[in-house]
mmCIF file of C-alpha atoms and ligand atoms in Angstrom:
data_model
loop_
_atom_site.group_PDB
_atom_site.id
_atom_site.type_symbol
_atom_site.label_atom_id
_atom_site.label_comp_id
_atom_site.label_asym_id
_atom_site.label_seq_id
_atom_site.Cartn_x
_atom_site.Cartn_y
_atom_site.Cartn_z
ATOM 1 C CA MET A 1 0.000 0.000 0.000
ATOM 2 C CA THR A 2 1.646 3.195 -1.152
ATOM 3 C CA LYS A 3 -1.260 5.555 -0.543
ATOM 4 C CA LYS A 4 -1.507 7.861 2.451
ATOM 5 C CA SER A 5 -4.429 7.085 4.730
ATOM 6 C CA VAL A 6 -6.324 8.858 7.513
ATOM 7 C CA LYS A 7 -3.848 7.232 9.918
ATOM 8 C CA ASP A 8 -0.943 9.128 8.331
ATOM 9 C CA ILE A 9 -2.242 12.646 8.964
ATOM 10 C CA ASP A 10 -3.444 14.884 11.761
ATOM 11 C CA LEU A 11 -7.215 15.198 11.698
ATOM 12 C CA THR A 12 -7.695 17.230 14.847
ATOM 13 C CA GLY A 13 -9.970 20.188 14.290
ATOM 14 C CA LYS A 14 -10.009 19.595 10.525
ATOM 15 C CA ARG A 15 -13.077 19.809 8.324
ATOM 16 C CA VAL A 16 -12.972 16.709 6.148
ATOM 17 C CA PHE A 17 -14.870 16.266 2.877
ATOM 18 C CA THR A 18 -15.389 12.499 2.885
ATOM 19 C CA ARG A 19 -16.606 10.580 -0.157
ATOM 20 C CA VAL A 20 -18.324 7.367 0.912
ATOM 21 C CA ASP A 21 -20.277 4.785 -1.060
ATOM 22 C CA PHE A 22 -23.733 4.674 0.476
ATOM 23 C CA ASN A 23 -25.311 3.404 -2.739
ATOM 24 C CA VAL A 24 -27.319 0.720 -0.939
ATOM 25 C CA PRO A 25 -29.974 -1.529 -2.488
ATOM 26 C CA ARG A 26 -33.545 -0.486 -1.688
ATOM 27 C CA ASN A 27 -36.984 -1.993 -2.259
ATOM 28 C CA GLU A 28 -39.871 -0.353 -4.123
ATOM 29 C CA GLN A 29 -40.880 1.564 -0.977
ATOM 30 C CA GLY A 30 -37.360 3.042 -0.852
ATOM 31 C CA GLU A 31 -36.463 1.079 2.298
ATOM 32 C CA ILE A 32 -32.854 -0.056 2.608
ATOM 33 C CA THR A 33 -32.705 -3.820 2.059
ATOM 34 C CA ASP A 34 -28.989 -4.226 2.787
ATOM 35 C CA ASP A 35 -26.814 -1.790 4.755
ATOM 36 C CA THR A 36 -23.447 -3.515 4.258
ATOM 37 C CA LYS A 37 -22.028 -0.515 2.390
ATOM 38 C CA ILE A 38 -22.983 1.856 5.214
ATOM 39 C CA ARG A 39 -21.505 -0.464 7.837
ATOM 40 C CA ALA A 40 -18.322 -0.783 5.769
ATOM 41 C CA ALA A 41 -17.698 2.968 6.099
ATOM 42 C CA LEU A 42 -18.238 3.105 9.881
ATOM 43 C CA PRO A 43 -14.622 2.427 10.944
ATOM 44 C CA THR A 44 -13.360 5.446 8.994
ATOM 45 C CA ILE A 45 -16.162 7.702 10.223
ATOM 46 C CA ARG A 46 -15.697 6.615 13.861
ATOM 47 C CA TYR A 47 -11.936 7.055 13.605
ATOM 48 C CA MET A 48 -12.200 10.574 12.198
ATOM 49 C CA LEU A 49 -14.792 11.669 14.765
ATOM 50 C CA ALA A 50 -12.655 10.271 17.586
ATOM 51 C CA GLN A 51 -9.670 12.246 16.259
ATOM 52 C CA GLY A 52 -11.700 15.441 16.521
ATOM 53 C CA ALA A 53 -12.511 15.969 12.850
ATOM 54 C CA ALA A 54 -15.703 17.625 11.596
ATOM 55 C CA VAL A 55 -16.909 15.112 9.017
ATOM 56 C CA ILE A 56 -18.818 16.072 5.863
ATOM 57 C CA LEU A 57 -20.095 12.966 4.075
ATOM 58 C CA ALA A 58 -21.016 12.784 0.400
ATOM 59 C CA SER A 59 -22.377 9.854 -1.625
ATOM 60 C CA HIS A 60 -24.545 9.031 -4.580
ATOM 61 C CA LEU A 61 -27.596 6.783 -4.412
ATOM 62 C CA GLY A 62 -29.062 5.092 -7.463
ATOM 63 C CA ARG A 63 -29.062 6.736 -10.855
ATOM 64 C CA PRO A 64 -30.749 10.149 -10.763
ATOM 65 C CA LYS A 65 -30.311 12.019 -14.033
ATOM 66 C CA GLY A 66 -28.285 14.988 -12.787
ATOM 67 C CA LYS A 67 -31.361 16.511 -11.128
ATOM 68 C CA PRO A 68 -33.303 15.968 -7.905
ATOM 69 C CA ASP A 69 -35.351 12.769 -7.776
ATOM 70 C CA GLU A 70 -37.596 12.550 -4.706
ATOM 71 C CA SER A 71 -37.261 8.764 -4.496
ATOM 72 C CA LEU A 72 -33.459 9.004 -4.280
ATOM 73 C CA ARG A 73 -32.972 11.462 -1.428
ATOM 74 C CA MET A 74 -30.435 10.510 1.257
ATOM 75 C CA ASP A 75 -32.819 10.772 4.246
ATOM 76 C CA ALA A 76 -33.233 7.017 4.738
ATOM 77 C CA VAL A 77 -29.450 6.646 4.566
ATOM 78 C CA ALA A 78 -28.971 9.428 7.162
ATOM 79 C CA ALA A 79 -31.415 7.680 9.492
ATOM 80 C CA ARG A 80 -29.730 4.287 9.119
ATOM 81 C CA LEU A 81 -26.255 5.779 9.538
ATOM 82 C CA SER A 82 -27.324 7.591 12.685
ATOM 83 C CA GLN A 83 -28.820 4.385 14.078
ATOM 84 C CA LEU A 84 -25.710 2.300 13.296
ATOM 85 C CA LEU A 85 -23.303 4.915 14.689
ATOM 86 C CA GLY A 86 -25.402 5.939 17.666
ATOM 87 C CA HIS A 87 -24.510 9.498 16.715
ATOM 88 C CA HIS A 88 -26.536 12.431 15.385
ATOM 89 C CA VAL A 89 -26.289 12.906 11.619
ATOM 90 C CA GLN A 90 -27.253 16.290 10.282
ATOM 91 C CA LYS A 91 -28.547 16.160 6.713
ATOM 92 C CA VAL A 92 -28.863 18.978 4.186
ATOM 93 C CA ASP A 93 -31.263 18.805 1.224
ATOM 94 C CA GLU A 94 -28.824 20.209 -1.352
ATOM 95 C CA VAL A 95 -25.521 19.074 -2.845
ATOM 96 C CA VAL A 96 -23.881 22.519 -2.845
ATOM 97 C CA GLY A 97 -25.008 26.110 -2.314
ATOM 98 C CA GLU A 98 -25.500 28.520 0.535
ATOM 99 C CA ALA A 99 -27.341 26.162 2.909
ATOM 100 C CA VAL A 100 -24.573 23.584 2.506
ATOM 101 C CA SER A 101 -21.764 26.119 2.992
ATOM 102 C CA LEU A 102 -23.398 27.486 6.138
ATOM 103 C CA ALA A 103 -23.963 24.019 7.598
ATOM 104 C CA ALA A 104 -20.370 22.985 6.823
ATOM 105 C CA ALA A 105 -18.954 26.183 8.310
ATOM 106 C CA ALA A 106 -20.959 25.674 11.508
ATOM 107 C CA LEU A 107 -19.896 22.035 11.879
ATOM 108 C CA GLN A 108 -17.875 21.403 15.058
ATOM 109 C CA PRO A 109 -15.192 18.776 15.729
ATOM 110 C CA GLY A 110 -16.897 15.423 16.369
ATOM 111 C CA GLU A 111 -19.975 16.375 14.324
ATOM 112 C CA LEU A 112 -21.329 14.800 11.143
ATOM 113 C CA LEU A 113 -23.015 16.332 8.123
ATOM 114 C CA LEU A 114 -24.450 14.345 5.201
ATOM 115 C CA LEU A 115 -24.949 16.083 1.849
ATOM 116 C CA GLU A 116 -27.812 15.327 -0.527
ATOM 117 C CA ASN A 117 -27.325 12.701 -3.268
ATOM 118 C CA VAL A 118 -24.378 14.118 -5.233
ATOM 119 C CA ARG A 119 -25.777 12.826 -8.528
ATOM 120 C CA PHE A 120 -28.653 15.318 -8.208
ATOM 121 C CA HIS A 121 -26.084 17.803 -9.522
ATOM 122 C CA PRO A 122 -25.328 17.647 -13.263
ATOM 123 C CA GLY A 123 -21.672 18.510 -12.595
ATOM 124 C CA GLU A 124 -21.046 15.418 -10.471
ATOM 125 C CA LYS A 125 -20.707 12.846 -13.238
ATOM 126 C CA SER A 126 -19.115 15.309 -15.687
ATOM 127 C CA ASN A 127 -16.451 16.018 -13.042
ATOM 128 C CA ASP A 128 -17.212 19.724 -13.327
ATOM 129 C CA GLU A 129 -14.398 21.901 -12.027
ATOM 130 C CA THR A 130 -16.676 24.481 -10.409
ATOM 131 C CA LEU A 131 -18.500 21.775 -8.491
ATOM 132 C CA ALA A 132 -15.226 20.130 -7.421
ATOM 133 C CA LYS A 133 -13.998 23.524 -6.157
ATOM 134 C CA ALA A 134 -17.272 24.059 -4.291
ATOM 135 C CA TYR A 135 -16.825 20.722 -2.504
ATOM 136 C CA ALA A 136 -13.221 21.618 -1.714
ATOM 137 C CA GLY A 137 -14.380 24.969 -0.314
ATOM 138 C CA LEU A 138 -16.299 23.137 2.420
ATOM 139 C CA ALA A 139 -13.221 21.507 3.973
ATOM 140 C CA GLU A 140 -9.460 21.418 4.545
ATOM 141 C CA LEU A 141 -8.953 17.781 3.662
ATOM 142 C CA PHE A 142 -10.399 15.157 1.299
ATOM 143 C CA VAL A 143 -10.801 11.545 2.415
ATOM 144 C CA SER A 144 -12.019 8.908 -0.006
ATOM 145 C CA ASP A 145 -13.556 5.731 1.336
ATOM 146 C CA ALA A 146 -15.701 5.168 -1.756
ATOM 147 C CA PHE A 147 -13.951 2.234 -3.351
ATOM 148 C CA GLY A 148 -17.194 1.325 -5.128
ATOM 149 C CA THR A 149 -17.007 4.522 -7.197
ATOM 150 C CA ALA A 150 -13.233 4.589 -7.630
ATOM 151 C CA HIS A 151 -13.426 3.549 -11.307
ATOM 152 C CA ARG A 152 -15.304 6.768 -12.127
ATOM 153 C CA ALA A 153 -13.727 10.234 -12.359
ATOM 154 C CA HIS A 154 -16.536 12.267 -10.811
ATOM 155 C CA ALA A 155 -16.394 15.604 -8.973
ATOM 156 C CA SER A 156 -16.867 14.247 -5.435
ATOM 157 C CA ASN A 157 -14.426 11.345 -5.646
ATOM 158 C CA THR A 158 -11.727 12.602 -8.023
ATOM 159 C CA GLY A 159 -12.219 16.278 -8.956
ATOM 160 C CA VAL A 160 -12.245 17.515 -5.355
ATOM 161 C CA GLY A 161 -8.878 15.833 -4.810
ATOM 162 C CA GLN A 162 -7.261 18.370 -7.176
ATOM 163 C CA TYR A 163 -7.947 21.131 -4.673
ATOM 164 C CA LEU A 164 -7.399 19.480 -1.263
ATOM 165 C CA PRO A 165 -4.855 17.087 0.239
ATOM 166 C CA ALA A 166 -6.375 13.680 -0.558
ATOM 167 C CA VAL A 167 -5.959 10.501 1.517
ATOM 168 C CA ALA A 168 -7.586 7.065 1.747
ATOM 169 C CA GLY A 169 -10.122 5.984 4.342
ATOM 170 C CA LEU A 170 -9.776 2.646 6.125
ATOM 171 C CA LEU A 171 -12.190 0.788 3.844
ATOM 172 C CA MET A 172 -10.303 2.040 0.793
ATOM 173 C CA VAL A 173 -7.060 0.746 2.343
ATOM 174 C CA ALA A 174 -8.570 -2.693 3.062
ATOM 175 C CA GLU A 175 -9.961 -2.966 -0.459
ATOM 176 C CA ILE A 176 -6.673 -2.039 -2.114
ATOM 177 C CA GLU A 177 -4.714 -4.487 0.055
ATOM 178 C CA ASN A 178 -7.042 -7.467 -0.431
ATOM 179 C CA LEU A 179 -7.625 -6.939 -4.122
ATOM 180 C CA SER A 180 -3.914 -6.463 -4.788
ATOM 181 C CA LYS A 181 -3.331 -9.972 -3.403
ATOM 182 C CA SER A 182 -5.696 -11.486 -5.955
ATOM 183 C CA VAL A 183 -4.292 -9.509 -8.884
ATOM 184 C CA HIS A 184 -0.554 -9.910 -8.310
ATOM 185 C CA HIS A 185 0.472 -13.593 -8.132
ATOM 186 C CA PRO A 186 -2.985 -15.197 -7.822
ATOM 187 C CA LEU A 187 -3.198 -18.881 -6.920
ATOM 188 C CA ARG A 188 -4.277 -20.757 -10.050
ATOM 189 C CA PRO A 189 -6.519 -21.781 -11.619
ATOM 190 C CA LEU A 190 -7.929 -18.266 -11.525
ATOM 191 C CA VAL A 191 -11.669 -18.370 -12.142
ATOM 192 C CA ALA A 192 -13.756 -15.241 -12.697
ATOM 193 C CA ILE A 193 -17.548 -15.326 -12.482
ATOM 194 C CA VAL A 194 -19.428 -12.393 -13.981
ATOM 195 C CA GLY A 195 -23.199 -11.975 -13.891
ATOM 196 C CA GLY A 196 -25.688 -9.265 -13.024
ATOM 197 C CA SER A 197 -27.565 -6.798 -15.140
ATOM 198 C CA LYS A 198 -25.225 -3.841 -15.773
ATOM 199 C CA ILE A 199 -24.009 -5.462 -18.964
ATOM 200 C CA ALA A 200 -22.876 -2.395 -20.919
ATOM 201 C CA ASP A 201 -20.877 -1.268 -17.856
ATOM 202 C CA LYS A 202 -19.126 -4.568 -17.422
ATOM 203 C CA ILE A 203 -18.668 -6.074 -20.856
ATOM 204 C CA GLY A 204 -15.650 -3.950 -21.795
ATOM 205 C CA VAL A 205 -13.856 -5.106 -18.692
ATOM 206 C CA LEU A 206 -13.988 -8.710 -19.869
ATOM 207 C CA HIS A 207 -11.426 -8.021 -22.639
ATOM 208 C CA ASN A 208 -8.730 -7.272 -20.101
ATOM 209 C CA LEU A 209 -9.894 -9.891 -17.630
ATOM 210 C CA LEU A 210 -9.351 -12.524 -20.331
ATOM 211 C CA ARG A 211 -5.645 -11.724 -20.199
ATOM 212 C CA SER A 212 -5.309 -12.882 -16.601
ATOM 213 C CA VAL A 213 -7.944 -15.553 -15.918
ATOM 214 C CA ASP A 214 -7.873 -19.260 -16.750
ATOM 215 C CA THR A 215 -11.644 -19.640 -16.729
ATOM 216 C CA LEU A 216 -14.494 -17.169 -17.143
ATOM 217 C CA LEU A 217 -17.999 -18.256 -16.108
ATOM 218 C CA LEU A 218 -20.885 -16.066 -17.211
ATOM 219 C CA GLY A 219 -24.405 -15.942 -15.776
ATOM 220 C CA GLY A 220 -27.350 -13.591 -15.219
ATOM 221 C CA GLY A 221 -28.256 -10.948 -17.768
ATOM 222 C CA MET A 222 -24.630 -10.885 -18.943
ATOM 223 C CA ALA A 223 -24.899 -14.507 -20.132
ATOM 224 C CA ASN A 224 -28.181 -13.816 -21.957
ATOM 225 C CA THR A 225 -26.449 -11.266 -24.172
ATOM 226 C CA PHE A 226 -23.686 -13.775 -24.996
ATOM 227 C CA LEU A 227 -26.185 -16.563 -25.734
ATOM 228 C CA LYS A 228 -28.046 -14.283 -28.103
ATOM 229 C CA ALA A 229 -24.754 -13.343 -29.767
ATOM 230 C CA LYS A 230 -24.289 -17.086 -30.407
ATOM 231 C CA GLY A 231 -27.581 -17.011 -32.293
ATOM 232 C CA TYR A 232 -29.887 -18.450 -29.627
ATOM 233 C CA GLN A 233 -33.412 -17.115 -29.112
ATOM 234 C CA LEU A 234 -33.829 -15.565 -25.665
ATOM 235 C CA GLY A 235 -37.551 -14.714 -25.698
ATOM 236 C CA LYS A 236 -38.344 -11.803 -23.385
ATOM 237 C CA SER A 237 -35.087 -12.171 -21.399
ATOM 238 C CA LEU A 238 -32.960 -9.211 -20.393
ATOM 239 C CA VAL A 239 -30.554 -8.811 -23.333
ATOM 240 C CA GLU A 240 -28.543 -5.739 -24.350
ATOM 241 C CA ASP A 241 -28.893 -5.822 -28.115
ATOM 242 C CA ASP A 242 -26.327 -3.074 -28.667
ATOM 243 C CA GLN A 243 -23.708 -5.248 -26.951
ATOM 244 C CA LEU A 244 -24.064 -8.314 -29.193
ATOM 245 C CA THR A 245 -20.997 -7.476 -31.283
ATOM 246 C CA ALA A 246 -18.972 -6.809 -28.158
ATOM 247 C CA ALA A 247 -20.041 -10.197 -26.767
ATOM 248 C CA ALA A 248 -19.112 -11.985 -30.002
ATOM 249 C CA GLU A 249 -15.666 -10.334 -29.958
ATOM 250 C CA ILE A 250 -15.072 -11.442 -26.398
ATOM 251 C CA MET A 251 -15.906 -15.042 -27.299
ATOM 252 C CA GLN A 252 -13.420 -14.928 -30.227
ATOM 253 C CA GLU A 253 -10.768 -13.393 -28.023
ATOM 254 C CA ALA A 254 -11.258 -16.034 -25.327
ATOM 255 C CA ALA A 255 -10.753 -18.750 -27.928
ATOM 256 C CA ALA A 256 -7.593 -17.060 -29.228
ATOM 257 C CA LEU A 257 -6.199 -16.676 -25.702
ATOM 258 C CA GLN A 258 -7.219 -20.228 -24.762
ATOM 259 C CA VAL A 259 -9.342 -19.017 -21.884
ATOM 260 C CA ASN A 260 -12.118 -21.397 -20.914
ATOM 261 C CA LEU A 261 -15.174 -19.126 -21.347
ATOM 262 C CA LEU A 262 -18.370 -20.898 -20.312
ATOM 263 C CA LEU A 263 -21.987 -19.901 -20.859
ATOM 264 C CA PRO A 264 -24.944 -21.576 -19.153
ATOM 265 C CA SER A 265 -25.994 -24.818 -20.866
ATOM 266 C CA ASP A 266 -29.418 -24.597 -19.248
ATOM 267 C CA LEU A 267 -31.564 -21.842 -17.766
ATOM 268 C CA ILE A 268 -34.523 -21.384 -15.441
ATOM 269 C CA VAL A 269 -37.250 -19.607 -17.402
ATOM 270 C CA ALA A 270 -40.674 -18.204 -16.520
ATOM 271 C CA ASP A 271 -43.251 -15.859 -18.048
ATOM 272 C CA SER A 272 -42.102 -13.048 -15.727
ATOM 273 C CA PRO A 273 -40.212 -12.629 -12.441
ATOM 274 C CA GLN A 274 -43.611 -12.982 -10.706
ATOM 275 C CA ASP A 275 -44.379 -16.270 -12.453
ATOM 276 C CA VAL A 276 -42.835 -18.470 -9.750
ATOM 277 C CA PRO A 277 -45.241 -21.411 -10.351
ATOM 278 C CA GLY A 278 -44.288 -21.421 -14.041
ATOM 279 C CA ALA A 279 -40.518 -21.596 -13.412
ATOM 280 C CA GLN A 280 -38.866 -24.461 -15.301
ATOM 281 C CA ALA A 281 -35.420 -25.527 -16.520
ATOM 282 C CA VAL A 282 -34.791 -25.576 -20.263
ATOM 283 C CA ALA A 283 -31.704 -26.034 -22.458
ATOM 284 C CA ALA A 284 -30.044 -22.695 -23.229
ATOM 285 C CA ASP A 285 -30.875 -23.076 -26.940
ATOM 286 C CA SER A 286 -34.568 -23.772 -26.235
ATOM 287 C CA VAL A 287 -35.946 -20.641 -24.570
ATOM 288 C CA GLN A 288 -39.495 -20.305 -25.918
ATOM 289 C CA ALA A 289 -40.800 -16.980 -27.238
ATOM 290 C CA GLY A 290 -42.480 -15.093 -24.400
ATOM 291 C CA LYS A 291 -40.239 -16.631 -21.695
ATOM 292 C CA MET A 292 -37.589 -14.897 -19.613
ATOM 293 C CA ALA A 293 -34.345 -16.558 -18.523
ATOM 294 C CA LEU A 294 -34.038 -15.669 -14.836
ATOM 295 C CA ASP A 295 -31.378 -18.021 -13.455
ATOM 296 C CA ILE A 296 -28.868 -20.656 -14.524
ATOM 297 C CA GLY A 297 -30.204 -24.218 -14.592
ATOM 298 C CA PRO A 298 -29.183 -27.368 -12.649
ATOM 299 C CA GLN A 299 -26.665 -28.671 -15.242
ATOM 300 C CA THR A 300 -24.901 -25.321 -15.241
ATOM 301 C CA ARG A 301 -24.852 -25.205 -11.441
ATOM 302 C CA LYS A 302 -23.076 -28.561 -11.529
ATOM 303 C CA SER A 303 -20.532 -27.706 -14.245
ATOM 304 C CA TYR A 304 -19.729 -24.260 -12.808
ATOM 305 C CA GLY A 305 -19.599 -25.759 -9.306
ATOM 306 C CA ASP A 306 -16.971 -28.317 -10.365
ATOM 307 C CA LEU A 307 -14.713 -25.562 -11.713
ATOM 308 C CA VAL A 308 -15.199 -23.384 -8.639
ATOM 309 C CA SER A 309 -14.388 -26.217 -6.242
ATOM 310 C CA LYS A 310 -11.037 -26.804 -8.018
ATOM 311 C CA ALA A 311 -10.043 -23.124 -8.290
ATOM 312 C CA GLY A 312 -7.078 -21.485 -6.551
ATOM 313 C CA THR A 313 -8.604 -18.019 -6.747
ATOM 314 C CA VAL A 314 -12.191 -17.011 -7.504
ATOM 315 C CA LEU A 315 -13.235 -13.471 -8.409
ATOM 316 C CA TRP A 316 -17.002 -13.037 -8.594
ATOM 317 C CA ASN A 317 -19.075 -10.000 -9.550
ATOM 318 C CA GLY A 318 -22.796 -9.967 -10.295
ATOM 319 C CA PRO A 319 -25.425 -12.587 -9.365
ATOM 320 C CA LEU A 320 -26.171 -15.481 -11.745
ATOM 321 C CA GLY A 321 -29.903 -14.808 -11.687
ATOM 322 C CA MET A 322 -32.652 -12.632 -10.266
ATOM 323 C CA TYR A 323 -31.593 -13.654 -6.760
ATOM 324 C CA GLU A 324 -34.068 -11.260 -5.083
ATOM 325 C CA VAL A 325 -36.812 -13.799 -5.918
ATOM 326 C CA ASP A 326 -36.139 -17.104 -4.120
ATOM 327 C CA ALA A 327 -37.209 -19.165 -7.136
ATOM 328 C CA PHE A 328 -34.417 -17.556 -9.188
ATOM 329 C CA ALA A 329 -31.737 -17.391 -6.469
ATOM 330 C CA GLN A 330 -30.678 -21.031 -6.532
ATOM 331 C CA GLY A 331 -27.849 -20.646 -9.065
ATOM 332 C CA SER A 332 -26.184 -17.848 -7.066
ATOM 333 C CA ILE A 333 -26.810 -19.495 -3.689
ATOM 334 C CA GLU A 334 -25.614 -22.968 -4.662
ATOM 335 C CA LEU A 335 -22.445 -21.615 -6.278
ATOM 336 C CA LEU A 336 -21.806 -19.377 -3.254
ATOM 337 C CA ASN A 337 -22.086 -22.430 -1.002
ATOM 338 C CA ILE A 338 -19.617 -24.354 -3.163
ATOM 339 C CA LEU A 339 -17.273 -21.356 -3.053
ATOM 340 C CA ALA A 340 -17.653 -21.143 0.728
ATOM 341 C CA GLN A 341 -16.614 -24.822 1.057
ATOM 342 C CA SER A 342 -13.675 -24.495 -1.341
ATOM 343 C CA GLU A 343 -10.050 -23.793 -0.456
ATOM 344 C CA ALA A 344 -9.875 -20.954 -2.990
ATOM 345 C CA PHE A 345 -8.903 -17.393 -2.105
ATOM 346 C CA SER A 346 -12.300 -15.874 -2.837
ATOM 347 C CA ILE A 347 -13.248 -12.302 -3.596
ATOM 348 C CA VAL A 348 -16.859 -11.405 -4.159
ATOM 349 C CA GLY A 349 -17.835 -7.852 -5.091
ATOM 350 C CA GLY A 350 -20.827 -5.716 -6.077
ATOM 351 C CA GLY A 351 -23.817 -4.249 -4.264
ATOM 352 C CA ASP A 352 -26.151 -7.025 -5.302
ATOM 353 C CA MET A 353 -23.540 -9.722 -4.795
ATOM 354 C CA ILE A 354 -23.120 -8.588 -1.200
ATOM 355 C CA ALA A 355 -26.865 -8.995 -0.715
ATOM 356 C CA ALA A 356 -26.717 -12.457 -2.330
ATOM 357 C CA VAL A 357 -23.874 -13.456 0.028
ATOM 358 C CA GLU A 358 -26.011 -12.364 2.985
ATOM 359 C CA LYS A 359 -28.932 -14.344 1.598
ATOM 360 C CA ALA A 360 -26.737 -17.444 1.285
ATOM 361 C CA GLY A 361 -25.371 -16.841 4.805
ATOM 362 C CA VAL A 362 -21.765 -17.498 3.782
ATOM 363 C CA ASP A 363 -20.151 -14.119 4.486
ATOM 364 C CA LYS A 364 -17.704 -15.622 7.038
ATOM 365 C CA GLN A 365 -16.360 -18.160 4.520
ATOM 366 C CA ILE A 366 -15.520 -15.657 1.763
ATOM 367 C CA SER A 367 -11.929 -14.349 1.920
ATOM 368 C CA HIS A 368 -12.840 -10.755 1.022
ATOM 369 C CA ILE A 369 -16.198 -9.182 0.327
ATOM 370 C CA SER A 370 -15.534 -6.122 -1.796
ATOM 371 C CA THR A 371 -17.910 -3.169 -1.756
ATOM 372 C CA GLY A 372 -17.043 -2.528 -5.405
ATOM 373 C CA GLY A 373 -18.786 -3.963 -8.451
ATOM 374 C CA GLY A 374 -17.481 -2.210 -11.563
ATOM 375 C CA ALA A 375 -14.556 -0.843 -9.533
ATOM 376 C CA THR A 376 -13.553 -4.320 -8.397
ATOM 377 C CA LEU A 377 -13.705 -5.581 -11.977
ATOM 378 C CA GLU A 378 -11.527 -2.740 -13.233
ATOM 379 C CA PHE A 379 -9.058 -3.305 -10.415
ATOM 380 C CA TRP A 380 -8.876 -6.967 -11.484
ATOM 381 C CA GLU A 381 -8.068 -5.779 -14.988
ATOM 382 C CA GLY A 382 -4.965 -4.161 -13.544
ATOM 383 C CA LYS A 383 -6.085 -0.606 -14.244
ATOM 384 C CA GLU A 384 -5.229 2.340 -12.038
ATOM 385 C CA LEU A 385 -8.607 3.670 -10.949
ATOM 386 C CA PRO A 386 -9.008 7.489 -11.014
ATOM 387 C CA GLY A 387 -10.476 7.523 -7.492
ATOM 388 C CA ILE A 388 -7.301 5.831 -6.219
ATOM 389 C CA ALA A 389 -4.850 7.689 -8.470
ATOM 390 C CA VAL A 390 -5.961 11.009 -6.930
ATOM 391 C CA LEU A 391 -4.856 9.952 -3.432
ATOM 392 C CA GLN A 392 -1.469 11.099 -2.173
ATOM 393 C CA GLU A 393 1.459 8.692 -2.131
ATOM 394 C CA ILE A 394 3.225 8.000 1.147
HETATM 395 P P1 ADP B 1 -23.731 -6.091 -8.728
HETATM 396 O O1 ADP B 1 -24.500 -5.077 -7.939
HETATM 397 O O2 ADP B 1 -23.383 -7.304 -7.886
HETATM 398 O O3 ADP B 1 -22.544 -5.507 -9.439
HETATM 399 P P2 ADP B 1 -25.564 -5.853 -10.952
HETATM 400 O O4 ADP B 1 -26.081 -4.601 -10.361
HETATM 401 O O5 ADP B 1 -24.845 -5.787 -12.241
HETATM 402 O O6 ADP B 1 -24.693 -6.659 -9.877
HETATM 403 O O7 ADP B 1 -26.763 -6.873 -11.190
HETATM 404 C C1 ADP B 1 -27.651 -7.262 -10.170
HETATM 405 C C2 ADP B 1 -29.033 -7.393 -10.716
HETATM 406 O O8 ADP B 1 -29.035 -8.285 -11.813
HETATM 407 C C3 ADP B 1 -30.021 -7.957 -9.719
HETATM 408 O O9 ADP B 1 -31.018 -7.007 -9.482
HETATM 409 C C4 ADP B 1 -30.585 -9.196 -10.412
HETATM 410 O O10 ADP B 1 -31.963 -9.367 -10.217
HETATM 411 C C5 ADP B 1 -30.288 -8.898 -11.861
HETATM 412 N N1 ADP B 1 -30.242 -10.102 -12.700
HETATM 413 C C6 ADP B 1 -29.377 -11.128 -12.636
HETATM 414 N N2 ADP B 1 -29.674 -12.061 -13.541
HETATM 415 C C7 ADP B 1 -30.759 -11.616 -14.229
HETATM 416 C C8 ADP B 1 -31.539 -12.136 -15.305
HETATM 417 N N3 ADP B 1 -31.269 -13.321 -15.848
HETATM 418 N N4 ADP B 1 -32.571 -11.388 -15.745
HETATM 419 C C9 ADP B 1 -32.856 -10.200 -15.179
HETATM 420 N N5 ADP B 1 -32.144 -9.653 -14.158
HETATM 421 C C10 ADP B 1 -31.121 -10.357 -13.695
HETATM 422 MG MG1 MG B 2 -26.075 -3.717 -8.464
#
């Protein structure tokens, strides 16, 4: 670890602009269904408060379109954070502006302020300089604990670091240390499992991942896009049609690099995610029109499970099915159990993967649970992430 952390500097009496990743999964009522990401940031927050810092917290939540979205306000997060910390959390309803500046200026050592969802501001994702300077104007120091966003160069996790001394939080340190172990000198065979639904975000990463892994197992919505690229009919399944060429290229590249890239040989299909009684296993080339592929099937669980149980290192991002519905969680849960029993050094990352690990009840048997999804994947590629690059070297 060559990055400076909160332990390397004097925090006493300092106002600290702290980027955290509180992008937690929520249900349709907006209630938090898994608070792992909030709990993961507590050690850094507690440490800074104990050192006498005044802590300003900033995070995004969900995908607002650069403007306020009532369903994505940070109030539920503030309430949960306050409950977990046993400490008052003051929340402001704006990202920047006079109310925020006044609240930050009035903040005393040992006090906490949470800003509104930073992605309500159009300048956040464009890494706008004026916005980055406005964040910097609130504090004397920048701490980043948001590993989950480290692969993005946004104003609150990268831009602000141009204008303030920037150091890592404790979660960021733990992530960098654990992930480095799996990237440099991994125990082989190195097996990567990639699933989930953010296909366009993740597909590009697979090119580079192919250069380091021995085996790549695909599931979830990601696999659907690959199956369609092979010419199979996928009915009403989640498929990203504009990624079909990208998927075909990755399959060619895997063959050229002699990487064992596997797609599901069978799938669990239903009329819709609600159609639990209609769920049935079919061969991957036999998805009927009108059906949705919502999980990997029993044959695939077996073949993937055999490879996972013999692996030296397993990197896993994205669930293999719609794990939120029990009927479509079996692929992810069975594979997680096999991984938990295996001797492999195991790293599982991603917001939804964390929730799936909780559901399977195997969190103690996984070597490292990463709070990153896309960030973890890009780290595995060997890239320097902008949210890490901005932090000062020791
Ligand atoms: P992570 O948060 O672990 O990085 P993603 O956000 O990419 O993972 O994907 C998680 C989502 O993918 C879950 O909501 C899950 O229901 C969905 N998903 C997985 N497989 C499928 C599928 N076959 N069809 C539709 N959605 C799926
Ligand atoms: Mg997710």
